[in-house]
GROMACS .gro file of N, CA, C and O in nm:
model
  456
    1MET      N    1   2.310  15.117   5.917
    1MET     CA    2   2.344  14.968   5.921
    1MET      C    3   2.398  14.931   5.787
    1MET      O    4   2.480  14.849   5.762
    2ILE      N    5   2.336  14.977   5.665
    2ILE     CA    6   2.404  14.976   5.550
    2ILE      C    7   2.527  15.003   5.517
    2ILE      O    8   2.631  14.926   5.471
    3LYS      N    9   2.579  15.111   5.576
    3LYS     CA   10   2.679  15.170   5.561
    3LYS      C   11   2.803  15.090   5.633
    3LYS      O   12   2.922  15.050   5.602
    4ASN      N   13   2.756  15.028   5.757
    4ASN     CA   14   2.837  14.935   5.840
    4ASN      C   15   2.852  14.809   5.738
    4ASN      O   16   2.970  14.748   5.760
    5ASP      N   17   2.751  14.763   5.696
    5ASP     CA   18   2.767  14.648   5.603
    5ASP      C   19   2.878  14.652   5.488
    5ASP      O   20   2.942  14.576   5.468
    6PHE      N   21   2.846  14.760   5.435
    6PHE     CA   22   2.956  14.818   5.320
    6PHE      C   23   3.105  14.807   5.379
    6PHE      O   24   3.200  14.767   5.343
    7LEU      N   25   3.095  14.853   5.483
    7LEU     CA   26   3.253  14.879   5.558
    7LEU      C   27   3.301  14.729   5.583
    7LEU      O   28   3.418  14.711   5.574
    8MET      N   29   3.225  14.652   5.642
    8MET     CA   30   3.260  14.530   5.693
    8MET      C   31   3.308  14.461   5.563
    8MET      O   32   3.402  14.386   5.569
    9GLN      N   33   3.221  14.440   5.464
    9GLN     CA   34   3.257  14.383   5.340
    9GLN      C   35   3.383  14.455   5.278
    9GLN      O   36   3.473  14.373   5.244
   10GLN      N   37   3.408  14.572   5.282
   10GLN     CA   38   3.543  14.639   5.237
   10GLN      C   39   3.656  14.595   5.318
   10GLN      O   40   3.749  14.532   5.261
   11ILE      N   41   3.637  14.567   5.452
   11ILE     CA   42   3.727  14.525   5.527
   11ILE      C   43   3.783  14.357   5.500
   11ILE      O   44   3.875  14.324   5.493
   12LYS      N   45   3.674  14.300   5.480
   12LYS     CA   46   3.689  14.149   5.456
   12LYS      C   47   3.774  14.141   5.306
   12LYS      O   48   3.856  14.047   5.319
   13GLU      N   49   3.754  14.230   5.194
   13GLU     CA   50   3.808  14.230   5.084
   13GLU      C   51   3.949  14.272   5.115
   13GLU      O   52   4.007  14.218   5.025
   14LEU      N   53   3.994  14.359   5.186
   14LEU     CA   54   4.116  14.384   5.239
   14LEU      C   55   4.198  14.296   5.286
   14LEU      O   56   4.311  14.273   5.248
   15ILE      N   57   4.134  14.228   5.380
   15ILE     CA   58   4.201  14.111   5.443
   15ILE      C   59   4.243  14.006   5.335
   15ILE      O   60   4.352  13.947   5.338
   16GLN      N   61   4.141  13.966   5.240
   16GLN     CA   62   4.165  13.854   5.145
   16GLN      C   63   4.276  13.914   5.041
   16GLN      O   64   4.357  13.846   4.998
   17PHE      N   65   4.269  14.047   5.014
   17PHE     CA   66   4.391  14.121   4.921
   17PHE      C   67   4.510  14.092   4.990
   17PHE      O   68   4.611  14.051   4.912
   18LEU      N   69   4.521  14.138   5.108
   18LEU     CA   70   4.648  14.127   5.187
   18LEU      C   71   4.700  13.988   5.203
   18LEU      O   72   4.839  13.975   5.169
   19LEU      N   73   4.633  13.886   5.223
   19LEU     CA   74   4.645  13.735   5.242
   19LEU      C   75   4.693  13.720   5.102
   19LEU      O   76   4.799  13.631   5.074
   20GLY      N   77   4.632  13.730   4.993
   20GLY     CA   78   4.701  13.713   4.866
   20GLY      C   79   4.825  13.755   4.801
   20GLY      O   80   4.920  13.712   4.740
   21LEU      N   81   4.832  13.887   4.866
   21LEU     CA   82   4.962  13.960   4.827
   21LEU      C   83   5.086  13.890   4.906
   21LEU      O   84   5.178  13.872   4.862
   22ALA      N   85   5.062  13.880   5.045
   22ALA     CA   86   5.162  13.822   5.139
   22ALA      C   87   5.187  13.670   5.117
   22ALA      O   88   5.307  13.626   5.135
   23TYR      N   89   5.101  13.600   5.073
   23TYR     CA   90   5.090  13.468   5.075
   23TYR      C   91   5.051  13.408   4.925
   23TYR      O   92   4.940  13.362   4.914
   24PRO      N   93   5.108  13.447   4.799
   24PRO     CA   94   5.087  13.411   4.668
   24PRO      C   95   5.038  13.274   4.655
   24PRO      O   96   4.956  13.215   4.559
   25MET      N   97   5.111  13.171   4.714
   25MET     CA   98   5.095  13.039   4.732
   25MET      C   99   4.973  12.982   4.798
   25MET      O  100   4.957  12.868   4.814
   26GLY      N  101   4.915  13.081   4.875
   26GLY     CA  102   4.804  13.054   4.975
   26GLY      C  103   4.817  13.038   5.102
   26GLY      O  104   4.958  13.016   5.150
   27PHE      N  105   4.745  13.074   5.198
   27PHE     CA  106   4.766  13.082   5.339
   27PHE      C  107   4.668  12.986   5.393
   27PHE      O  108   4.547  13.005   5.415
   28GLY      N  109   4.698  12.855   5.411
   28GLY     CA  110   4.640  12.746   5.447
   28GLY      C  111   4.624  12.738   5.581
   28GLY      O  112   4.642  12.844   5.692
   29ASP      N  113   4.552  12.643   5.640
   29ASP     CA  114   4.497  12.618   5.790
   29ASP      C  115   4.629  12.593   5.869
   29ASP      O  116   4.626  12.622   5.971
   30GLU      N  117   4.738  12.544   5.788
   30GLU     CA  118   4.854  12.500   5.898
   30GLU      C  119   4.921  12.648   5.917
   30GLU      O  120   4.962  12.648   6.045
   31GLU      N  121   4.922  12.711   5.831
   31GLU     CA  122   4.994  12.859   5.849
   31GLU      C  123   4.903  12.931   5.945
   31GLU      O  124   4.953  12.998   6.045
   32LYS      N  125   4.766  12.937   5.912
   32LYS     CA  126   4.662  13.022   5.994
   32LYS      C  127   4.678  12.958   6.148
   32LYS      O  128   4.695  13.024   6.250
   33ASN      N  129   4.661  12.824   6.169
   33ASN     CA  130   4.686  12.776   6.313
   33ASN      C  131   4.809  12.816   6.379
   33ASN      O  132   4.810  12.833   6.502
   34LYS      N  133   4.908  12.796   6.305
   34LYS     CA  134   5.079  12.834   6.362
   34LYS      C  135   5.063  12.974   6.406
   34LYS      O  136   5.093  13.026   6.506
   35THR      N  137   5.000  13.069   6.324
   35THR     CA  138   4.992  13.195   6.362
   35THR      C  139   4.919  13.229   6.481
   35THR      O  140   4.957  13.309   6.576
   36GLN      N  141   4.802  13.164   6.480
   36GLN     CA  142   4.705  13.204   6.606
   36GLN      C  143   4.753  13.130   6.719
   36GLN      O  144   4.714  13.185   6.829
   37ALA      N  145   4.832  13.028   6.719
   37ALA     CA  146   4.885  12.992   6.812
   37ALA      C  147   5.009  13.044   6.885
   37ALA      O  148   5.063  13.003   7.004
   38SER      N  149   5.059  13.142   6.822
   38SER     CA  150   5.169  13.212   6.854
   38SER      C  151   5.146  13.285   7.000
   38SER      O  152   5.047  13.343   7.003
   39ALA      N  153   5.251  13.312   7.051
   39ALA     CA  154   5.217  13.380   7.200
   39ALA      C  155   5.161  13.538   7.174
   39ALA      O  156   5.072  13.547   7.237
   40ILE      N  157   5.201  13.597   7.080
   40ILE     CA  158   5.165  13.725   7.075
   40ILE      C  159   5.019  13.711   7.023
   40ILE      O  160   4.944  13.821   7.086
   41SER      N  161   4.986  13.616   6.930
   41SER     CA  162   4.847  13.624   6.904
   41SER      C  163   4.768  13.575   7.017
   41SER      O  164   4.623  13.645   7.022
   42GLN      N  165   4.796  13.478   7.087
   42GLN     CA  166   4.732  13.442   7.210
   42GLN      C  167   4.692  13.579   7.294
   42GLN      O  168   4.587  13.600   7.363
   43LYS      N  169   4.783  13.660   7.318
   43LYS     CA  170   4.788  13.804   7.401
   43LYS      C  171   4.684  13.875   7.329
   43LYS      O  172   4.605  13.915   7.422
   44LEU      N  173   4.691  13.891   7.220
   44LEU     CA  174   4.602  13.987   7.133
   44LEU      C  175   4.433  13.928   7.151
   44LEU      O  176   4.359  14.010   7.171
   45TYR      N  177   4.432  13.799   7.149
   45TYR     CA  178   4.303  13.747   7.162
   45TYR      C  179   4.239  13.759   7.274
   45TYR      O  180   4.132  13.783   7.328
   46ALA      N  181   4.330  13.735   7.386
   46ALA     CA  182   4.300  13.731   7.530
   46ALA      C  183   4.232  13.898   7.571
   46ALA      O  184   4.145  13.914   7.622
   47LEU      N  185   4.310  13.984   7.533
   47LEU     CA  186   4.272  14.109   7.560
   47LEU      C  187   4.166  14.158   7.486
   47LEU      O  188   4.072  14.230   7.545
   48ALA      N  189   4.131  14.126   7.343
   48ALA     CA  190   3.998  14.123   7.286
   48ALA      C  191   3.874  14.072   7.355
   48ALA      O  192   3.802  14.141   7.355
   49LEU      N  193   3.905  13.941   7.412
   49LEU     CA  194   3.791  13.876   7.482
   49LEU      C  195   3.773  13.956   7.601
   49LEU      O  196   3.656  13.960   7.659
   50GLU      N  197   3.877  14.039   7.661
   50GLU     CA  198   3.824  14.123   7.771
   50GLU      C  199   3.770  14.263   7.727
   50GLU      O  200   3.743  14.344   7.830
   51GLY      N  201   3.745  14.269   7.609
   51GLY     CA  202   3.711  14.388   7.539
   51GLY      C  203   3.808  14.508   7.548
   51GLY      O  204   3.752  14.635   7.527
   52LYS      N  205   3.927  14.499   7.557
   52LYS     CA  206   4.038  14.569   7.548
   52LYS      C  207   4.099  14.589   7.408
   52LYS      O  208   4.218  14.548   7.375
   53TYR      N  209   4.018  14.620   7.306
   53TYR     CA  210   4.046  14.640   7.169
   53TYR      C  211   4.168  14.703   7.138
   53TYR      O  212   4.231  14.684   7.056
   54GLY      N  213   4.138  14.821   7.186
   54GLY     CA  214   4.258  14.931   7.184
   54GLY      C  215   4.375  14.889   7.226
   54GLY      O  216   4.506  14.912   7.194
   55GLU      N  217   4.374  14.844   7.370
   55GLU     CA  218   4.493  14.786   7.400
   55GLU      C  219   4.568  14.664   7.308
   55GLU      O  220   4.679  14.665   7.320
   56ALA      N  221   4.472  14.597   7.292
   56ALA     CA  222   4.505  14.481   7.180
   56ALA      C  223   4.580  14.538   7.062
   56ALA      O  224   4.692  14.482   7.027
   57GLU      N  225   4.528  14.638   7.026
   57GLU     CA  226   4.580  14.688   6.897
   57GLU      C  227   4.717  14.763   6.943
   57GLU      O  228   4.807  14.735   6.841
   58ASP      N  229   4.732  14.826   7.017
   58ASP     CA  230   4.860  14.874   7.067
   58ASP      C  231   4.954  14.768   7.104
   58ASP      O  232   5.065  14.795   7.047
   59ALA      N  233   4.936  14.665   7.156
   59ALA     CA  234   5.019  14.539   7.170
   59ALA      C  235   5.048  14.473   7.042
   59ALA      O  236   5.175  14.433   7.022
   60LEU      N  237   4.956  14.492   6.952
   60LEU     CA  238   5.015  14.436   6.800
   60LEU      C  239   5.111  14.530   6.733
   60LEU      O  240   5.210  14.465   6.702
   61PHE      N  241   5.089  14.649   6.741
   61PHE     CA  242   5.190  14.757   6.705
   61PHE      C  243   5.339  14.729   6.772
   61PHE      O  244   5.434  14.725   6.703
   62ASP      N  245   5.324  14.730   6.921
   62ASP     CA  246   5.445  14.713   6.982
   62ASP      C  247   5.520  14.572   6.957
   62ASP      O  248   5.638  14.569   6.934
   63ALA      N  249   5.441  14.476   6.930
   63ALA     CA  250   5.497  14.336   6.878
   63ALA      C  251   5.555  14.358   6.760
   63ALA      O  252   5.681  14.300   6.743
   64PHE      N  253   5.498  14.423   6.675
   64PHE     CA  254   5.571  14.455   6.531
   64PHE      C  255   5.716  14.521   6.549
   64PHE      O  256   5.804  14.471   6.484
   65ASP      N  257   5.712  14.639   6.641
   65ASP     CA  258   5.823  14.690   6.653
   65ASP      C  259   5.954  14.623   6.729
   65ASP      O  260   6.049  14.641   6.706
   66GLU      N  261   5.896  14.534   6.799
   66GLU     CA  262   5.978  14.431   6.877
   66GLU      C  263   6.027  14.313   6.791
   66GLU      O  264   6.108  14.219   6.827
   67GLY      N  265   5.968  14.307   6.680
   67GLY     CA  266   6.002  14.172   6.576
   67GLY      C  267   5.924  14.068   6.616
   67GLY      O  268   5.948  13.947   6.553
   68GLU      N  269   5.808  14.081   6.676
   68GLU     CA  270   5.748  13.952   6.718
   68GLU      C  271   5.614  13.952   6.642
   68GLU      O  272   5.567  13.819   6.666
   69ALA      N  273   5.576  14.028   6.568
   69ALA     CA  274   5.464  14.020   6.469
   69ALA      C  275   5.462  14.038   6.325
   69ALA      O  276   5.535  14.118   6.296
   70ASP      N  277   5.423  13.941   6.245
   70ASP     CA  278   5.435  13.928   6.089
   70ASP      C  279   5.294  14.000   6.048
   70ASP      O  280   5.208  14.034   6.135
   71LEU      N  281   5.300  14.002   5.918
   71LEU     CA  282   5.170  14.073   5.876
   71LEU      C  283   5.041  13.969   5.880
   71LEU      O  284   4.941  14.017   5.917
   72ALA      N  285   5.075  13.838   5.898
   72ALA     CA  286   4.968  13.752   5.914
   72ALA      C  287   4.909  13.760   6.055
   72ALA      O  288   4.807  13.759   6.077
   73THR      N  289   4.999  13.780   6.151
   73THR     CA  290   4.958  13.835   6.298
   73THR      C  291   4.858  13.924   6.295
   73THR      O  292   4.750  13.933   6.336
   74GLY      N  293   4.893  14.050   6.221
   74GLY     CA  294   4.784  14.167   6.238
   74GLY      C  295   4.664  14.130   6.139
   74GLY      O  296   4.544  14.172   6.181
   75ILE      N  297   4.682  14.061   6.025
   75ILE     CA  298   4.561  14.046   5.942
   75ILE      C  299   4.465  13.964   6.031
   75ILE      O  300   4.345  13.977   6.029
   76LEU      N  301   4.502  13.831   6.078
   76LEU     CA  302   4.425  13.747   6.171
   76LEU      C  303   4.362  13.818   6.268
   76LEU      O  304   4.246  13.794   6.325
   77PHE      N  305   4.451  13.904   6.343
   77PHE     CA  306   4.401  13.987   6.454
   77PHE      C  307   4.252  14.071   6.416
   77PHE      O  308   4.157  14.079   6.461
   78TYR      N  309   4.277  14.146   6.295
   78TYR     CA  310   4.174  14.230   6.253
   78TYR      C  311   4.062  14.165   6.211
   78TYR      O  312   3.943  14.186   6.213
   79GLU      N  313   4.106  14.033   6.167
   79GLU     CA  314   3.993  13.954   6.100
   79GLU      C  315   3.885  13.901   6.219
   79GLU      O  316   3.776  13.882   6.223
   80SER      N  317   3.980  13.872   6.327
   80SER     CA  318   3.881  13.835   6.451
   80SER      C  319   3.788  13.924   6.522
   80SER      O  320   3.701  13.903   6.549
   81LEU      N  321   3.847  14.054   6.467
   81LEU     CA  322   3.758  14.177   6.550
   81LEU      C  323   3.622  14.176   6.463
   81LEU      O  324   3.541  14.215   6.529
   82LEU      N  325   3.634  14.140   6.352
   82LEU     CA  326   3.517  14.137   6.252
   82LEU      C  327   3.406  14.051   6.296
   82LEU      O  328   3.304  14.083   6.275
   83ARG      N  329   3.437  13.964   6.381
   83ARG     CA  330   3.351  13.871   6.440
   83ARG      C  331   3.275  13.914   6.573
   83ARG      O  332   3.201  13.850   6.616
   84VAL      N  333   3.317  14.022   6.622
   84VAL     CA  334   3.293  14.105   6.744
   84VAL      C  335   3.169  14.193   6.700
   84VAL      O  336   3.173  14.254   6.598
   85ASP      N  337   3.056  14.160   6.793
   85ASP     CA  338   2.934  14.234   6.747
   85ASP      C  339   2.970  14.378   6.765
   85ASP      O  340   3.055  14.421   6.847
   86GLU      N  341   2.914  14.464   6.690
   86GLU     CA  342   2.939  14.603   6.677
   86GLU      C  343   2.901  14.673   6.832
   86GLU      O  344   2.978  14.773   6.866
   87LYS      N  345   2.798  14.642   6.894
   87LYS     CA  346   2.774  14.694   7.005
   87LYS      C  347   2.903  14.646   7.139
   87LYS      O  348   2.936  14.754   7.186
   88GLU      N  349   2.955  14.548   7.108
   88GLU     CA  350   3.052  14.506   7.200
   88GLU      C  351   3.176  14.582   7.176
   88GLU      O  352   3.248  14.628   7.258
   89LEU      N  353   3.214  14.607   7.030
   89LEU     CA  354   3.337  14.698   6.993
   89LEU      C  355   3.321  14.818   7.054
   89LEU      O  356   3.391  14.889   7.087
   90ARG      N  357   3.193  14.875   7.037
   90ARG     CA  358   3.146  15.018   7.095
   90ARG      C  359   3.169  15.008   7.255
   90ARG      O  360   3.222  15.128   7.302
   91LYS      N  361   3.139  14.910   7.329
   91LYS     CA  362   3.149  14.923   7.454
   91LYS      C  363   3.306  14.921   7.501
   91LYS      O  364   3.337  14.968   7.587
   92GLY      N  365   3.376  14.866   7.430
   92GLY     CA  366   3.521  14.856   7.429
   92GLY      C  367   3.602  14.979   7.357
   92GLY      O  368   3.712  14.988   7.339
   93ASP      N  369   3.504  15.085   7.337
   93ASP     CA  370   3.555  15.227   7.279
   93ASP      C  371   3.642  15.179   7.145
   93ASP      O  372   3.746  15.239   7.112
   94PHE      N  373   3.576  15.089   7.045
   94PHE     CA  374   3.619  15.059   6.903
   94PHE      C  375   3.504  15.045   6.827
   94PHE      O  376   3.403  15.054   6.856
   95SER      N  377   3.549  15.054   6.706
   95SER     CA  378   3.447  15.042   6.584
   95SER      C  379   3.517  14.990   6.472
   95SER      O  380   3.623  14.949   6.465
   96LEU      N  381   3.423  14.980   6.371
   96LEU     CA  382   3.445  14.907   6.242
   96LEU      C  383   3.557  14.986   6.146
   96LEU      O  384   3.671  14.938   6.097
   97LYS      N  385   3.523  15.127   6.171
   97LYS     CA  386   3.612  15.222   6.102
   97LYS      C  387   3.746  15.203   6.160
   97LYS      O  388   3.863  15.220   6.096
   98GLU      N  389   3.778  15.185   6.300
   98GLU     CA  390   3.891  15.158   6.365
   98GLU      C  391   3.969  15.039   6.320
   98GLU      O  392   4.090  15.029   6.289
   99ILE      N  393   3.892  14.931   6.311
   99ILE     CA  394   3.941  14.814   6.244
   99ILE      C  395   3.978  14.836   6.084
   99ILE      O  396   4.114  14.804   6.060
  100GLU      N  397   3.936  14.891   6.013
  100GLU     CA  398   3.954  14.945   5.875
  100GLU      C  399   4.094  15.029   5.880
  100GLU      O  400   4.195  14.995   5.813
  101THR      N  401   4.091  15.119   5.961
  101THR     CA  402   4.235  15.200   5.983
  101THR      C  403   4.327  15.132   6.039
  101THR      O  404   4.447  15.143   5.991
  102GLY      N  405   4.306  15.058   6.152
  102GLY     CA  406   4.419  14.980   6.191
  102GLY      C  407   4.494  14.893   6.097
  102GLY      O  408   4.602  14.860   6.084
  103LEU      N  409   4.413  14.805   6.023
  103LEU     CA  410   4.444  14.719   5.924
  103LEU      C  411   4.532  14.804   5.811
  103LEU      O  412   4.643  14.734   5.777
  104ARG      N  413   4.501  14.906   5.776
  104ARG     CA  414   4.555  14.971   5.664
  104ARG      C  415   4.694  15.034   5.714
  104ARG      O  416   4.788  15.029   5.658
  105ASP      N  417   4.689  15.073   5.842
  105ASP     CA  418   4.822  15.136   5.920
  105ASP      C  419   4.898  15.024   5.945
  105ASP      O  420   5.016  15.044   5.926
  106TYR      N  421   4.828  14.908   5.966
  106TYR     CA  422   4.960  14.796   5.986
  106TYR      C  423   4.998  14.739   5.850
  106TYR      O  424   5.125  14.707   5.853
  107ALA      N  425   4.921  14.748   5.753
  107ALA     CA  426   4.969  14.699   5.624
  107ALA      C  427   5.098  14.791   5.577
  107ALA      O  428   5.191  14.750   5.521
  108LYS      N  429   5.082  14.924   5.608
  108LYS     CA  430   5.174  15.037   5.576
  108LYS      C  431   5.316  14.996   5.631
  108LYS      O  432   5.435  15.015   5.580
  109LEU      N  433   5.304  14.914   5.766
  109LEU     CA  434   5.443  14.896   5.820
  109LEU      C  435   5.517  14.790   5.738
  109LEU      O  436   5.626  14.767   5.749
  110PHE      N  437   5.445  14.731   5.637
  110PHE     CA  438   5.525  14.620   5.543
  110PHE      C  439   5.519  14.681   5.403
  110PHE      O  440   5.517  14.607   5.301
  111HIS      N  441   5.512  14.811   5.386
  111HIS     CA  442   5.508  14.884   5.290
  111HIS      C  443   5.422  14.860   5.183
  111HIS      O  444   5.427  14.839   5.059
  112VAL      N  445   5.295  14.838   5.225
  112VAL     CA  446   5.160  14.798   5.140
  112VAL      C  447   5.084  14.921   5.173
  112VAL      O  448   5.027  14.917   5.302
  113ASP      N  449   5.060  15.010   5.072
  113ASP     CA  450   4.977  15.123   5.115
  113ASP      C  451   4.824  15.096   5.032
  113ASP      O  452   4.823  15.081   4.907
  114LEU      N  453   4.729  15.090   5.126
  114LEU     CA  454   4.592  15.054   5.056
  114LEU      C  455   4.519  15.148   5.038
  114LEU      O  456   4.493  15.248   5.107
   0.00000   0.00000   0.00000
């Protein structure tokens, strides 16, 4: 439990760091809403709601390859997964560690090595 709390806090700090790095003037509600309303974000959230976390993550990386996903799309996707109960993540064959690893791997696509 303590290990997972620490990992969750670490992921939240990574998210804040990435947002600050990518958006030094701030990432406000308008930008957040625009990103969350995008077609790719809606697809990712729909898959996650069905418990298909791995499939959603694959779709994120595919969208990056196709030029459809920016850094904010990935950051907000992984942030949304932090709100999913750990038991639900496990049911979907996913974990907090995979959220951390996925976030780090996605950031590397933008030349940010965490």
